[in-house]
Coordinates of C-alpha atoms and ligand atoms in Angstrom, one line a residue:
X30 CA -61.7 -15.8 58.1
X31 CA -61.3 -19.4 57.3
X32 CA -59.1 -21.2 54.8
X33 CA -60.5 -23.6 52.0
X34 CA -58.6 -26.4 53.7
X35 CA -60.2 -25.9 57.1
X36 CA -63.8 -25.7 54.7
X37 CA -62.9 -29.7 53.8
X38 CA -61.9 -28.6 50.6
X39 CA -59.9 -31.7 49.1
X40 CA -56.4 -31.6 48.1
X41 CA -56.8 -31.7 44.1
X42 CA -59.4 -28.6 44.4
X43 CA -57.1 -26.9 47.0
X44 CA -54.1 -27.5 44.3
X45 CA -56.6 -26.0 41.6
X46 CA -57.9 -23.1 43.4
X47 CA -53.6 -22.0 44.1
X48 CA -52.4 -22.0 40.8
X49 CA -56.3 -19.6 40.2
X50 CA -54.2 -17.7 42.9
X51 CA -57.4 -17.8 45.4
X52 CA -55.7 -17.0 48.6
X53 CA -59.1 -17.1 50.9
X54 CA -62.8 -18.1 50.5
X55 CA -65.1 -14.9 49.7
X56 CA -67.9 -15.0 52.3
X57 CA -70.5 -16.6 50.4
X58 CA -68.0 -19.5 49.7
X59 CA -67.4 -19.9 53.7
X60 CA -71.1 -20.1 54.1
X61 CA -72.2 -22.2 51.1
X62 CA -69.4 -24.8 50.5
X63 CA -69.4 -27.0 54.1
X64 CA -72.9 -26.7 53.9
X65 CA -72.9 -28.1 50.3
X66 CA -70.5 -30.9 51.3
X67 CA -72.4 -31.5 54.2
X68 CA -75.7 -32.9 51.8
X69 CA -77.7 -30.0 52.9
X70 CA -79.6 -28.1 50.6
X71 CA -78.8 -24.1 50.2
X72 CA -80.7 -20.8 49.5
X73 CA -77.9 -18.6 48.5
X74 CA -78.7 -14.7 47.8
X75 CA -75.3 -13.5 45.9
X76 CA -74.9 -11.6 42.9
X77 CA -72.7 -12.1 40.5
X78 CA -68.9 -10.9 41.4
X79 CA -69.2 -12.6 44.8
X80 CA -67.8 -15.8 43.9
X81 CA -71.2 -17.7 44.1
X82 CA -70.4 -19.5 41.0
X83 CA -67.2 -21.5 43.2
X84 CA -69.6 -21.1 46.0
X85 CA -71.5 -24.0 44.3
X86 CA -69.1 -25.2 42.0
X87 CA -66.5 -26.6 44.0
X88 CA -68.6 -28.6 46.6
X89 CA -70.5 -30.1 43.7
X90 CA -67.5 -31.5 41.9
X91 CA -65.7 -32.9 45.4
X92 CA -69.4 -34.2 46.3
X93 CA -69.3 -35.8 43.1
X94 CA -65.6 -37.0 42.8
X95 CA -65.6 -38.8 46.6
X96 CA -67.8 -41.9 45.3
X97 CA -70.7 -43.6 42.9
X98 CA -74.0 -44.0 44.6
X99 CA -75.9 -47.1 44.3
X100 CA -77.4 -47.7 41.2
X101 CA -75.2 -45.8 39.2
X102 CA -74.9 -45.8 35.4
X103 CA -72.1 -45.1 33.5
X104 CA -72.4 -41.8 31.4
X105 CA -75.2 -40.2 33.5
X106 CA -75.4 -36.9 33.9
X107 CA -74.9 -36.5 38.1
X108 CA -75.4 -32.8 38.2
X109 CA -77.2 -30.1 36.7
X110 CA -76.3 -26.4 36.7
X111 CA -79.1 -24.6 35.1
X112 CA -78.4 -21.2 34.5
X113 CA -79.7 -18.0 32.4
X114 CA -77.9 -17.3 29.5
X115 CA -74.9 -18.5 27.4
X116 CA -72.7 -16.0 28.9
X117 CA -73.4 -17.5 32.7
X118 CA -73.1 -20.9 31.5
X119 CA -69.7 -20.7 29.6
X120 CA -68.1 -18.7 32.7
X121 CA -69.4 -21.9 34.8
X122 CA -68.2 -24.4 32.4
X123 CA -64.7 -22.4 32.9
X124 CA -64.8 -22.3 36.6
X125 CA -65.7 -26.3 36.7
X126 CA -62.4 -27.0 34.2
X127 CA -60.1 -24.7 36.8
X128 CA -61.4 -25.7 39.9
X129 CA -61.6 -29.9 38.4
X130 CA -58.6 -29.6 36.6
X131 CA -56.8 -32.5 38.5
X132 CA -60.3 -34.6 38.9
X133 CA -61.2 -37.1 36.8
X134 CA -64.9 -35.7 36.3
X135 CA -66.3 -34.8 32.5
X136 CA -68.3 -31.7 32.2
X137 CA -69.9 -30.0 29.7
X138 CA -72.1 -26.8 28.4
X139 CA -75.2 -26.7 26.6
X140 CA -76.9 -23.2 25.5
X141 CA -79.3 -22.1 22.6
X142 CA -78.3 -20.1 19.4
X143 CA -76.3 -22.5 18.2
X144 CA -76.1 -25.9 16.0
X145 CA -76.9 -28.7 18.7
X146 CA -74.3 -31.2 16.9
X147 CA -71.3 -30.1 18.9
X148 CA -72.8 -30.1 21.9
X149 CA -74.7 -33.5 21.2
X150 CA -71.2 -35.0 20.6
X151 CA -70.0 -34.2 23.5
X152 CA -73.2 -35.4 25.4
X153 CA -72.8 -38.7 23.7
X154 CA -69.6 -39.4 25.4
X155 CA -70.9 -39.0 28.8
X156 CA -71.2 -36.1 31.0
X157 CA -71.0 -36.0 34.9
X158 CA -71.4 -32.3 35.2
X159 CA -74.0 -30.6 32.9
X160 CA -74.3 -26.9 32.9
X161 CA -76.8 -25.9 30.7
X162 CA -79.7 -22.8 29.8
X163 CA -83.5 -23.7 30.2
X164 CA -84.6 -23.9 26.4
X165 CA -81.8 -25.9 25.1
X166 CA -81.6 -28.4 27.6
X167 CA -85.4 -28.9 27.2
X168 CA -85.3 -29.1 23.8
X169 CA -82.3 -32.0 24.4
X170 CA -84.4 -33.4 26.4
X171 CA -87.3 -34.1 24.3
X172 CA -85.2 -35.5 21.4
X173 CA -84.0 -37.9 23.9
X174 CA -80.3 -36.8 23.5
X175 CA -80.3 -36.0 27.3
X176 CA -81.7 -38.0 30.5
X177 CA -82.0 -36.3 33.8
X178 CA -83.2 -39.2 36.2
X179 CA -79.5 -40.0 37.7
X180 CA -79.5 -35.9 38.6
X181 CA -77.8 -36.2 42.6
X182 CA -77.7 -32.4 42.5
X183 CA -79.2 -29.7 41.1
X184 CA -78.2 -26.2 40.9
X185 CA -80.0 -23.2 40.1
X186 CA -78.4 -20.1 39.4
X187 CA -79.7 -16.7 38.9
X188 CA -83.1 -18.0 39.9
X189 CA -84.4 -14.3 40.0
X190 CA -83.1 -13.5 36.1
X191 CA -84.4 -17.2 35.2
X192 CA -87.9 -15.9 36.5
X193 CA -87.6 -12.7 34.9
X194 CA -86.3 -13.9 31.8
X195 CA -89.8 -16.1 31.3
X196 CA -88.0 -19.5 32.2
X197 CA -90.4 -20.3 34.9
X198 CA -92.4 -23.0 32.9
X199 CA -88.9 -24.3 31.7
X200 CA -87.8 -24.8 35.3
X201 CA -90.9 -26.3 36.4
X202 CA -90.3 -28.9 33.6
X203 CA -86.7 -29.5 34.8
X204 CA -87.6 -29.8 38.4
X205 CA -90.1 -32.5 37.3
X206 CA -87.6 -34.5 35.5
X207 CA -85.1 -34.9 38.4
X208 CA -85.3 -37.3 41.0
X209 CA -87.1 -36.0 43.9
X210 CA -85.0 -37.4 46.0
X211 CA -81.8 -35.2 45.4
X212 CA -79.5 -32.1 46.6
X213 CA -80.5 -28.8 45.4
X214 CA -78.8 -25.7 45.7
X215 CA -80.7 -22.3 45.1
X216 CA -78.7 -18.9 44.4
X217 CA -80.5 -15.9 43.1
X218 CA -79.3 -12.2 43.6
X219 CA -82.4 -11.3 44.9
X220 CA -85.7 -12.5 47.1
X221 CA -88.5 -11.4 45.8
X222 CA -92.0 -13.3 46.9
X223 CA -92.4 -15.4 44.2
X224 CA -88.4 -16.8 44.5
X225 CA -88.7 -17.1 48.2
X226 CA -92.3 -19.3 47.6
X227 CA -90.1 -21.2 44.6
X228 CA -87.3 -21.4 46.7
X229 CA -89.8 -23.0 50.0
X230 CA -91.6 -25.2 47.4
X231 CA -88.4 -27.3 46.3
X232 CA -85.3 -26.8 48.8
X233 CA -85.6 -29.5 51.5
X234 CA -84.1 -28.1 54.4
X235 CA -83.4 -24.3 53.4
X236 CA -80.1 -22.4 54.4
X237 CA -79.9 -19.1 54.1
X238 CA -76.4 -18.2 52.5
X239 CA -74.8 -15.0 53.1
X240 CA -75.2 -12.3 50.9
X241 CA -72.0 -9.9 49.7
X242 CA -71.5 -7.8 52.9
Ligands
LIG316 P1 -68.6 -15.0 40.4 O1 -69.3 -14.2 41.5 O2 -68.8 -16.4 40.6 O3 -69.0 -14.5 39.1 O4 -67.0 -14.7 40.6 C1 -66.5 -13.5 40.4 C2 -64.9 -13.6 40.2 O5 -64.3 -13.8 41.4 C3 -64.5 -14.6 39.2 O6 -63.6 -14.0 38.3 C4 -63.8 -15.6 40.1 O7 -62.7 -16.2 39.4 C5 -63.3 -14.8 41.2 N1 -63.2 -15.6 42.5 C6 -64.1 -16.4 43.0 N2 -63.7 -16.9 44.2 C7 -62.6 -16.3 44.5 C8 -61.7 -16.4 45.6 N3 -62.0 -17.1 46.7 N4 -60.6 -15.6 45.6 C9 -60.3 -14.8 44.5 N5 -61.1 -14.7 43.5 C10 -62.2 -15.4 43.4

């Protein structure tokens, strides 16, 4: 079993993950993050309690906290987490606050059910990192309060509960907003037919992550 540091995990992640008192990564974190950090794309199959959610989440904010890319523009949002429900999205916006506690990047959650104005506010002062569930962040997005053209990575989580949920319009929608020409990271707990064929239609060079044996 390998250490986070011998996965390239930087030293202000490493430092965050201690104090969370992570000794070692789970499996699906030794597969998934050098992958991540490497530029690849990745088809992760993990359920929840695997420790998918640092699996993506801590290669996405060192990706994002080593350097600008060209033609950057200040306030954009760099990465997308969409996700299922609130409750997925506010653990994610936790895990990004722990695990980016001594980096410099801003993050923040949007999710339906709720007055927008908070969550607008926050949006207005620039996000790097934005996790956010299907219908809100479309709805954001068509009152202009949210852009997704500077998106360098996109992750989607749950894919298989996204699908079964009805989201798969929504998620068309957001794949056609982002730049085609980005990183996208893929977990879902299972594979049926129509993930896989989701899965082959928008991953660029697909990994097959581990699943929790
Ligand atoms: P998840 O599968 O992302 O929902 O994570 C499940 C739980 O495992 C969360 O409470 C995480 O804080 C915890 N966790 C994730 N990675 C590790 C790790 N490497 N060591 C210990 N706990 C972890």
């Amino acid at each position: 079993m390998k250490t986070f540091k011998e996965l390239r995990v930087s030293a202000p992640i490493l430092e965050a993950l201690s104090r969370q008192g992570y000794a070692c990564p789970t499996p699906i974190q030794e597969q998934a993050i050098p992958q991540v950090l490497q530029g690849k794309d990745v088809l992760g199959c993990a359920q929840t309690g695997t420790g998918k959610t640092a699996a993506f989440s801590i290669p996405v904010l060192q990706l994002l906290s080593a350097g600008k890319p060209e033609g950057y523009k200040q306030g954009a949002i760099r990465s997308l987490i969409l996700t299922p429900t609130r409750e997925l999205a506010i653990q994610i916006d936790e895990s990004l606050e722990a695990y980016g506690e001594n980096l410099e990047l801003k993050h923040a959650v949007v999710f339906g059910g709720v007055s927008q104005s908070s969550q607008v506010q926050q949006l207005r002062q620039g996000v790097d990192i934005l996790v956010a569930t299907p219908g809100r962040l479309l709805d954001l997005v068509s009152q202009k309060l949210i852009w997704l053209d500077k998106v360098e990575i996109l992750v989607l989580d749950e894919a298989d509960r996204m699908l079964d949920m009805g989201f798969i319009h929504d998620v068309k929608r957001v794949l056609s907003l982002v730049p085609a020409k980005r990183q996208t990271l893929f977990f879902s707990a299972t594979m049926p037919r129509q993930i896989q064929a989701l899965a082959d239609a928008i991953l660029r060079r697909s990994y097959e992550g581990g699943s929790d044996s």
